XYZ file of C-alpha atoms in Angstrom:
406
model
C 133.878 103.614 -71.482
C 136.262 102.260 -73.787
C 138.005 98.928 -73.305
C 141.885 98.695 -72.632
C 144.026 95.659 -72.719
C 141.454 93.193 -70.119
C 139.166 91.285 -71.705
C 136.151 94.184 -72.348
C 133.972 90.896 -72.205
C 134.338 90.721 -68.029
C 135.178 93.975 -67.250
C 132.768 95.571 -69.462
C 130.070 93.775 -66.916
C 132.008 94.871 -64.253
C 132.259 98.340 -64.859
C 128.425 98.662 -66.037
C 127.345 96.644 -62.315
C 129.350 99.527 -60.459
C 127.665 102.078 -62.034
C 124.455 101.103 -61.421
C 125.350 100.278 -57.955
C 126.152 104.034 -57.645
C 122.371 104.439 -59.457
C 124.029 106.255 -62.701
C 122.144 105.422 -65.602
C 123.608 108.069 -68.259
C 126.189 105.251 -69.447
C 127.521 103.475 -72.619
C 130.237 101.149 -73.476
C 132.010 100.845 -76.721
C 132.756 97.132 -77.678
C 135.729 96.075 -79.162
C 134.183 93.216 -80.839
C 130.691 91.540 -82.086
C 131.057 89.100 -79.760
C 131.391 91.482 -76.624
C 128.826 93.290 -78.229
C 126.328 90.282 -77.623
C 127.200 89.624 -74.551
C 126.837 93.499 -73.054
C 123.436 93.270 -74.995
C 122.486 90.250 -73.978
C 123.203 91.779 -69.972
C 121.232 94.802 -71.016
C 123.967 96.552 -71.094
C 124.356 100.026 -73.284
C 126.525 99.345 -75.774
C 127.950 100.372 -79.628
C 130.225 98.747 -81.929
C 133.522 100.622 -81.542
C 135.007 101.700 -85.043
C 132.010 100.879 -87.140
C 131.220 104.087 -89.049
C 131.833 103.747 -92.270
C 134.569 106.477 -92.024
C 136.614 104.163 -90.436
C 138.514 100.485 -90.875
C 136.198 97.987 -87.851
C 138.441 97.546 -84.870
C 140.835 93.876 -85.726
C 138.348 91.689 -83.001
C 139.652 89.747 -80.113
C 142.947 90.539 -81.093
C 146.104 91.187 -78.731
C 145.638 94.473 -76.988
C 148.421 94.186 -74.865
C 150.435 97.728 -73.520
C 151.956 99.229 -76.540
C 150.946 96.329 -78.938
C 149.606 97.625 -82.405
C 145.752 96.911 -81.830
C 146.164 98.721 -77.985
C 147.387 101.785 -80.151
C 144.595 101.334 -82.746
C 142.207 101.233 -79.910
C 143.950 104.571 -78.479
C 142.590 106.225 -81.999
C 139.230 105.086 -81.631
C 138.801 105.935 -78.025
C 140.189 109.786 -79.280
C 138.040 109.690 -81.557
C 134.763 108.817 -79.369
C 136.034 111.955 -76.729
C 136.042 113.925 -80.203
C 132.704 113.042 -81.299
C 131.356 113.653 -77.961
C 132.998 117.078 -77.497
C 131.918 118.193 -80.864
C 128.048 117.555 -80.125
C 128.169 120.315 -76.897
C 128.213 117.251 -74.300
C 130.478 116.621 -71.179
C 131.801 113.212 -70.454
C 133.635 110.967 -68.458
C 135.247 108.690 -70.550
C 137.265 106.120 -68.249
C 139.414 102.798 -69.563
C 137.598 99.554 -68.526
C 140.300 98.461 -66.203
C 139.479 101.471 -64.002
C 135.660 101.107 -61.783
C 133.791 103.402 -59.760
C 133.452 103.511 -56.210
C 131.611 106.013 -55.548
C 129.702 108.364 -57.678
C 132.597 111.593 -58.921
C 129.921 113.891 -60.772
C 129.783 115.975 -57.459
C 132.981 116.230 -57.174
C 133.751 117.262 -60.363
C 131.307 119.868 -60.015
C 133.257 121.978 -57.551
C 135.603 123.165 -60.190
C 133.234 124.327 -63.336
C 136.017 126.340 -65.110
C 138.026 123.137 -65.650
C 137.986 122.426 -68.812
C 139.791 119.738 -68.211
C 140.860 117.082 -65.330
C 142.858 114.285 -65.646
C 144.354 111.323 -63.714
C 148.459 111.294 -63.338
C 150.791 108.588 -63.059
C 152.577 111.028 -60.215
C 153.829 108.309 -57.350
C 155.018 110.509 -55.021
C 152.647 112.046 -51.859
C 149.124 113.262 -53.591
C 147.240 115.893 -52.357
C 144.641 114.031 -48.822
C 142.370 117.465 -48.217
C 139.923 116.616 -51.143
C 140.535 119.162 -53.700
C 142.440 118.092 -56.980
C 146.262 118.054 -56.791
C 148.280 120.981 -57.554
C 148.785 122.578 -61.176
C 152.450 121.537 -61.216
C 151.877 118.254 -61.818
C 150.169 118.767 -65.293
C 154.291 118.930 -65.654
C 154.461 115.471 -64.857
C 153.076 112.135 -66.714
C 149.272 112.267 -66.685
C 147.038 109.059 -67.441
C 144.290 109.003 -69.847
C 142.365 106.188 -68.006
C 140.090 108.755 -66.349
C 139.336 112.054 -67.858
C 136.354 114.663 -67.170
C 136.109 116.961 -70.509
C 133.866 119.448 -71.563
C 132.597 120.718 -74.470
C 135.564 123.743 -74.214
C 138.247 120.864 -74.630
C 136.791 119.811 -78.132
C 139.384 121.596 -79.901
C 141.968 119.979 -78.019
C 140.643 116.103 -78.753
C 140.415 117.264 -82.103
C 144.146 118.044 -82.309
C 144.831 115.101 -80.651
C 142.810 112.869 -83.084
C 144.993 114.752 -85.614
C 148.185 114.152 -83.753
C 147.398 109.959 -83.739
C 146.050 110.148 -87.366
C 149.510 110.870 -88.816
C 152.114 108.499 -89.622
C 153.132 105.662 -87.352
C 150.993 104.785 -84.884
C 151.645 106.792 -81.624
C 150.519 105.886 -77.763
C 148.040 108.512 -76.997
C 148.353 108.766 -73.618
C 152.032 110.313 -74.573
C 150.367 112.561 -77.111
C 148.232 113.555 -74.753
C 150.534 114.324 -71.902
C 153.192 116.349 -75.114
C 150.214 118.828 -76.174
C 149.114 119.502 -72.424
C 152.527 120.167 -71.364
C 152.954 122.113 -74.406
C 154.497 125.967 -73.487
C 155.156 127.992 -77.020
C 154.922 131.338 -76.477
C 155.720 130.838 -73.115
C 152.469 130.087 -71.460
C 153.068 128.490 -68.000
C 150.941 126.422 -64.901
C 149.571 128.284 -62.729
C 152.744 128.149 -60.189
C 154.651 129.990 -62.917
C 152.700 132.006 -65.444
C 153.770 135.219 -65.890
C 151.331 138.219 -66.650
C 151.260 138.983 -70.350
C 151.742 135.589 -70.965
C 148.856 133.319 -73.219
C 146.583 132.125 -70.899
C 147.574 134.339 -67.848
C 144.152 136.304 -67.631
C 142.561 132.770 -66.459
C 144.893 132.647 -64.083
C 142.480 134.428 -61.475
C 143.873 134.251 -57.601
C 140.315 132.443 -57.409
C 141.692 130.039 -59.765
C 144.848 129.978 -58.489
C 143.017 128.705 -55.086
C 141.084 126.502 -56.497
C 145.058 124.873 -58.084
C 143.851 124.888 -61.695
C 146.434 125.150 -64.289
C 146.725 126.118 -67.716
C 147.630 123.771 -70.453
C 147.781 123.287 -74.252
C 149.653 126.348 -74.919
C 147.885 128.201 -72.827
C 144.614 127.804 -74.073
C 143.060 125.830 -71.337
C 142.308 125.515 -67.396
C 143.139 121.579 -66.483
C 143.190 120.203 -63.363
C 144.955 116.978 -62.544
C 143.015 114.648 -60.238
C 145.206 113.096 -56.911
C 145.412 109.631 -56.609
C 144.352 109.457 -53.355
C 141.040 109.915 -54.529
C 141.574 108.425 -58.203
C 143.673 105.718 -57.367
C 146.040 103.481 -59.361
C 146.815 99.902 -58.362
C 150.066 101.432 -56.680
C 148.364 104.250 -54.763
C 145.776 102.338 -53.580
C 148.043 99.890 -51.505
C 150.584 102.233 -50.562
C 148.258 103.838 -48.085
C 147.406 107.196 -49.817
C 143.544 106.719 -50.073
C 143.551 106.052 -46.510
C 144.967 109.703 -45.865
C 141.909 111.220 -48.042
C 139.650 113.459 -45.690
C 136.981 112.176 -47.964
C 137.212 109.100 -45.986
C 137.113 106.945 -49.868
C 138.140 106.633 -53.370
C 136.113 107.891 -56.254
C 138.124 105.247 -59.099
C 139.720 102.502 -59.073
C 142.422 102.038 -61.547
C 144.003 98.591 -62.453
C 146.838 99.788 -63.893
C 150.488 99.693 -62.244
C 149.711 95.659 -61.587
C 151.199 92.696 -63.422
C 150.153 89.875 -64.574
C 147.806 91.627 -67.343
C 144.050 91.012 -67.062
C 145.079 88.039 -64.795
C 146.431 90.426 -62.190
C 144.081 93.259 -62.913
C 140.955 90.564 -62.423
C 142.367 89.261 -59.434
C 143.539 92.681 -58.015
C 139.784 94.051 -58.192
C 138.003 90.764 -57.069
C 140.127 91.004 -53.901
C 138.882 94.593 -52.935
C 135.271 93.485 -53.513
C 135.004 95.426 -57.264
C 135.078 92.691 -59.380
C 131.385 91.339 -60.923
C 130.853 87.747 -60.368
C 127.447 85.833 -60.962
C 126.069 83.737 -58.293
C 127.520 81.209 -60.066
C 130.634 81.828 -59.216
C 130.648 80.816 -55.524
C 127.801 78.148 -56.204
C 129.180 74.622 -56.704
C 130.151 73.338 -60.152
C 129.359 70.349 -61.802
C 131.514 67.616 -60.035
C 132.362 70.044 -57.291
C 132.377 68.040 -54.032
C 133.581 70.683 -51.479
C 131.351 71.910 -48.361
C 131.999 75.430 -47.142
C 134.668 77.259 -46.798
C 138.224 77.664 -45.082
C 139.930 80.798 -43.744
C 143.152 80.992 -41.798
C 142.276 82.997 -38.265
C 143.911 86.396 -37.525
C 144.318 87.296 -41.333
C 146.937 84.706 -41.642
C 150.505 84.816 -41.018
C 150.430 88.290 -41.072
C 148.059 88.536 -38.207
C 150.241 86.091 -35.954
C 153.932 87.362 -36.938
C 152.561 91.251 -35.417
C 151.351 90.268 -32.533
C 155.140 88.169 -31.896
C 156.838 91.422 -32.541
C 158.262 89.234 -35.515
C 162.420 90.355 -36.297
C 161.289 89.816 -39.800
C 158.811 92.962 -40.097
C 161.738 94.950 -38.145
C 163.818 97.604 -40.574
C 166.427 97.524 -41.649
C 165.100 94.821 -43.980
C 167.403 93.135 -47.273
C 166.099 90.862 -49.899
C 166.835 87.323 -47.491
C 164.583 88.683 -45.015
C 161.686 89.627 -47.349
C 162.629 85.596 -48.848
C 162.410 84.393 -45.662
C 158.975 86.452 -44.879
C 157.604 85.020 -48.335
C 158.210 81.548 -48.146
C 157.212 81.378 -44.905
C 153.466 82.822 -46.147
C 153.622 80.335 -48.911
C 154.253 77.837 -46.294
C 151.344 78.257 -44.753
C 149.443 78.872 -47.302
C 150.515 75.205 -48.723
C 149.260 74.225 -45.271
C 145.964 75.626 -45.195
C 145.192 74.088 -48.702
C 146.014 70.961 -47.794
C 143.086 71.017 -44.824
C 140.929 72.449 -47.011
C 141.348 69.767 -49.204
C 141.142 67.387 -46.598
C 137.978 68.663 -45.329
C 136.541 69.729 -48.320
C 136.331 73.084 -48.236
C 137.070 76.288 -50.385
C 140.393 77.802 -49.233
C 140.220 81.741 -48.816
C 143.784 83.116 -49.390
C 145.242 85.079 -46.923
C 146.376 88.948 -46.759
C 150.319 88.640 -47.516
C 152.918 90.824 -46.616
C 156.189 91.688 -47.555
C 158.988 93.741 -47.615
C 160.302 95.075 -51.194
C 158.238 95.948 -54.328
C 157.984 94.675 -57.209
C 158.553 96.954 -59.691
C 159.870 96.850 -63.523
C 163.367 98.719 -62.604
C 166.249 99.361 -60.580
C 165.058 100.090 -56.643
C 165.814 99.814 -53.022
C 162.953 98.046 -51.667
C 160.230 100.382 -52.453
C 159.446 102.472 -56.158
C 161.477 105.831 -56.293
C 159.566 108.573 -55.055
C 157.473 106.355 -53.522
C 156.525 106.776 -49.666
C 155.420 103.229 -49.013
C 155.653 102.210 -45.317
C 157.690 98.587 -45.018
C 156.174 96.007 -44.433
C 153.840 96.134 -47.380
C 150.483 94.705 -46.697
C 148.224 93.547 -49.073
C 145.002 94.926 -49.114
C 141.778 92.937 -49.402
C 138.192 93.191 -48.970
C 138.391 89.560 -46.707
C 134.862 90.467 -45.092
C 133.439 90.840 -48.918
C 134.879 87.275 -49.726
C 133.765 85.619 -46.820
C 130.353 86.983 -46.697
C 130.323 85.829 -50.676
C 131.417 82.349 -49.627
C 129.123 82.001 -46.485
C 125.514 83.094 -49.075
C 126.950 80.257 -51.296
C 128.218 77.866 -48.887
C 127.023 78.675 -45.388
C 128.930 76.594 -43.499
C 132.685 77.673 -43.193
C 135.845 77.508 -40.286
C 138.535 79.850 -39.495
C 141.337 77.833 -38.190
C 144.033 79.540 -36.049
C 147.520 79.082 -36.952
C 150.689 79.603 -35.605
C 153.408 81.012 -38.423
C 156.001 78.338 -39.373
C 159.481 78.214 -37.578
């Protein structure tokens, strides 16, 4: 594991209480600083001090490692380098970012195609494949995403050119070095939709292989397999409904990226679907805390309530009033069920929202482009994993029916 731009101190503990959920013990974490060193330590946690061979500069410390900032890019090197290292000594790995958790256990999985040498996670939005092999080889075409990649020891040349790539000159993103030398096609080597006989690479092309949608990459020189997000989801995919579609019935990763908010949103985001570590602590009363239970709005909220009116507001067409109207009404009764928490001391347990456009960091209609989101878009929560958190701490607790605001 290597950390990305959340705090590594959390998530680290997050990602290392999945695993051994999932009973995987062959695990390590690289720690971006001494003092999330300590702390994974102090857990019992397996852990190394990224960047501190004497070959290289230390990693800056708690530093900004924001998307694109100079210390995320730094990071990028050392991660490379770790896959490198790894590689070089004959071992396979799965080296995943530490915004991105296990649900269930992928070794298996990854087993069923043993002349990868290669698979990958994309940042492809569009429909992924739902029948539970990996998607198809066209999409090593299309943006891939370094936050969860199976290698073996056949790909060590390749993370060796890509340490080499990063090592030169300004400071590149690695994930788009990455994605350049995979799509890479000189001497005309192709995926296996396209390949050519006579072409590098085409002998591995096998119709076996072919059925099994393997691909070739790097120029040829090796079989990569791109991994669907409906089984390797991204904070997109998840919500919009693909993992449901999966005849594997659930996810093998859980990506935080495509969120907002930074760690804020990526914290939040995972603590809602129950895959977020929290102490005891965290549900027990602080110091000064003089609340008794909890509260939780009946029929999943709003949401619950406006369906079974046959609300006009979840009706299509939809424009951006309606989904206004549809917000503020939620935050209306949110407000509202805060307030009687408060009154009768309680914890208030947010609500699944809903709503009707996107958010997204461009130009769109409602929903991303390429997208196939069903409208309305419902949040998804683990609510029975948050109230049966809040009823161990606090076991007495109310769920008050409400009507949605006129």
């Amino acid at each position: 594991l290597v950390g990305s731009e959340m705090c590594i101190r959390d998530s680290g503990l997050t990602w290392h209480s999945r695993c051994a959920k999932l009973g995987l013990r062959n695990v390590v974490i690289g720690a971006l600083d001494p003092e999330a060193m300590a702390l994974l330590q102090a857990h019992g946690v397996p852990t190394f001090q990224m960047g501190a061979t004497a070959a290289r500069a230390p990693l800056p410390g708690a530093h900004d490692y924001g998307w694109n900032s100079a210390d995320f890019r730094k990071m990028g090197v050392e991660k490379v380098q770790l896959l490198a290292d790894i590689l070089e000594r004959n071992q396979t790995v799965l080296l995943m970012d530490a915004d991105a958790v296990l649900v269930a256990d992928p070794l298996p999985y990854f087993a069923r195609w043993p002349e990868a040498d290669i698979l990958v996670t994309t940042d492809y939005i569009g429909e992924p494949s739902t029948d539970g092999g990996i998607d198809r080889a066209a999409l090593l075409r299309y943006t891939l995403n370094i936050g969860v990649i199976f290698a073996r020891p056949s790909a060590a040349a390749l993370a060796k050119g890509w340490l080499g790539r990063l090592s030169v000159g300004n400071l590149q993103w690695d994930q788009n070095v990455f994605y350049e030398m995979m799509a890479s096609r000189q001497g005309g080597a192709g995926f296996a939709d396209d390949v050519a006989p006579g072409r590098p690479g085409a002998a591995l092309l096998t119709p076996a292989i072919r059925a099994k949608r393997l691909g070739l990459a790097w120029d040829g020189r090796l079989l990569a397999g791109v991994l669907p997000t409906s089984l390797f989801c991204t904070g997109f995919t998840f919500v919009s409904g693909y993992c449901e579609k999966n005849t594997l019935g659930r996810p093998f990763t859980f990506h935080a990226c495509w969120l907002f908010y930074e760690a804020l949103g990526k914290r939040a985001r995972l603590r809602s679907l129950g895959l977020w570590h929290d102490s005891a602590s965290y549900y027990e009363r602080g110091e000064g805390d003089r609340t008794d239970g909890f509260l939780a709005l009946a029929d999943d909220g709003w949401l619950g309530t406006a369906e079974a009116a046959g609300s006009e507001l979840l009706l299509p067409p939809h424009s951006v009033d309606e989904h206004m109207r549809l917000v503020h009404a939620q935050l209306a009764l949110v407000r509202s069920g805060m307030v009687l928490a408060a009154l009768l001391r309680r914890q208030f347990v947010m609500p699944r929202i809903v709503c009707l456009y996107d958010k997204w960091w461009a130009e769109h209609n409602g929903t991303i482009p390429a997208a196939k989101m069903d409208q309305p878009i419902k949040g998804k929560q683990s609510l029975r994993a948050s109230r049966a958190a809040c009823a161990r701490a606090r076991p007495s607790g109310v769920h008050v029916p409400f009507q949605p605001p006129r």
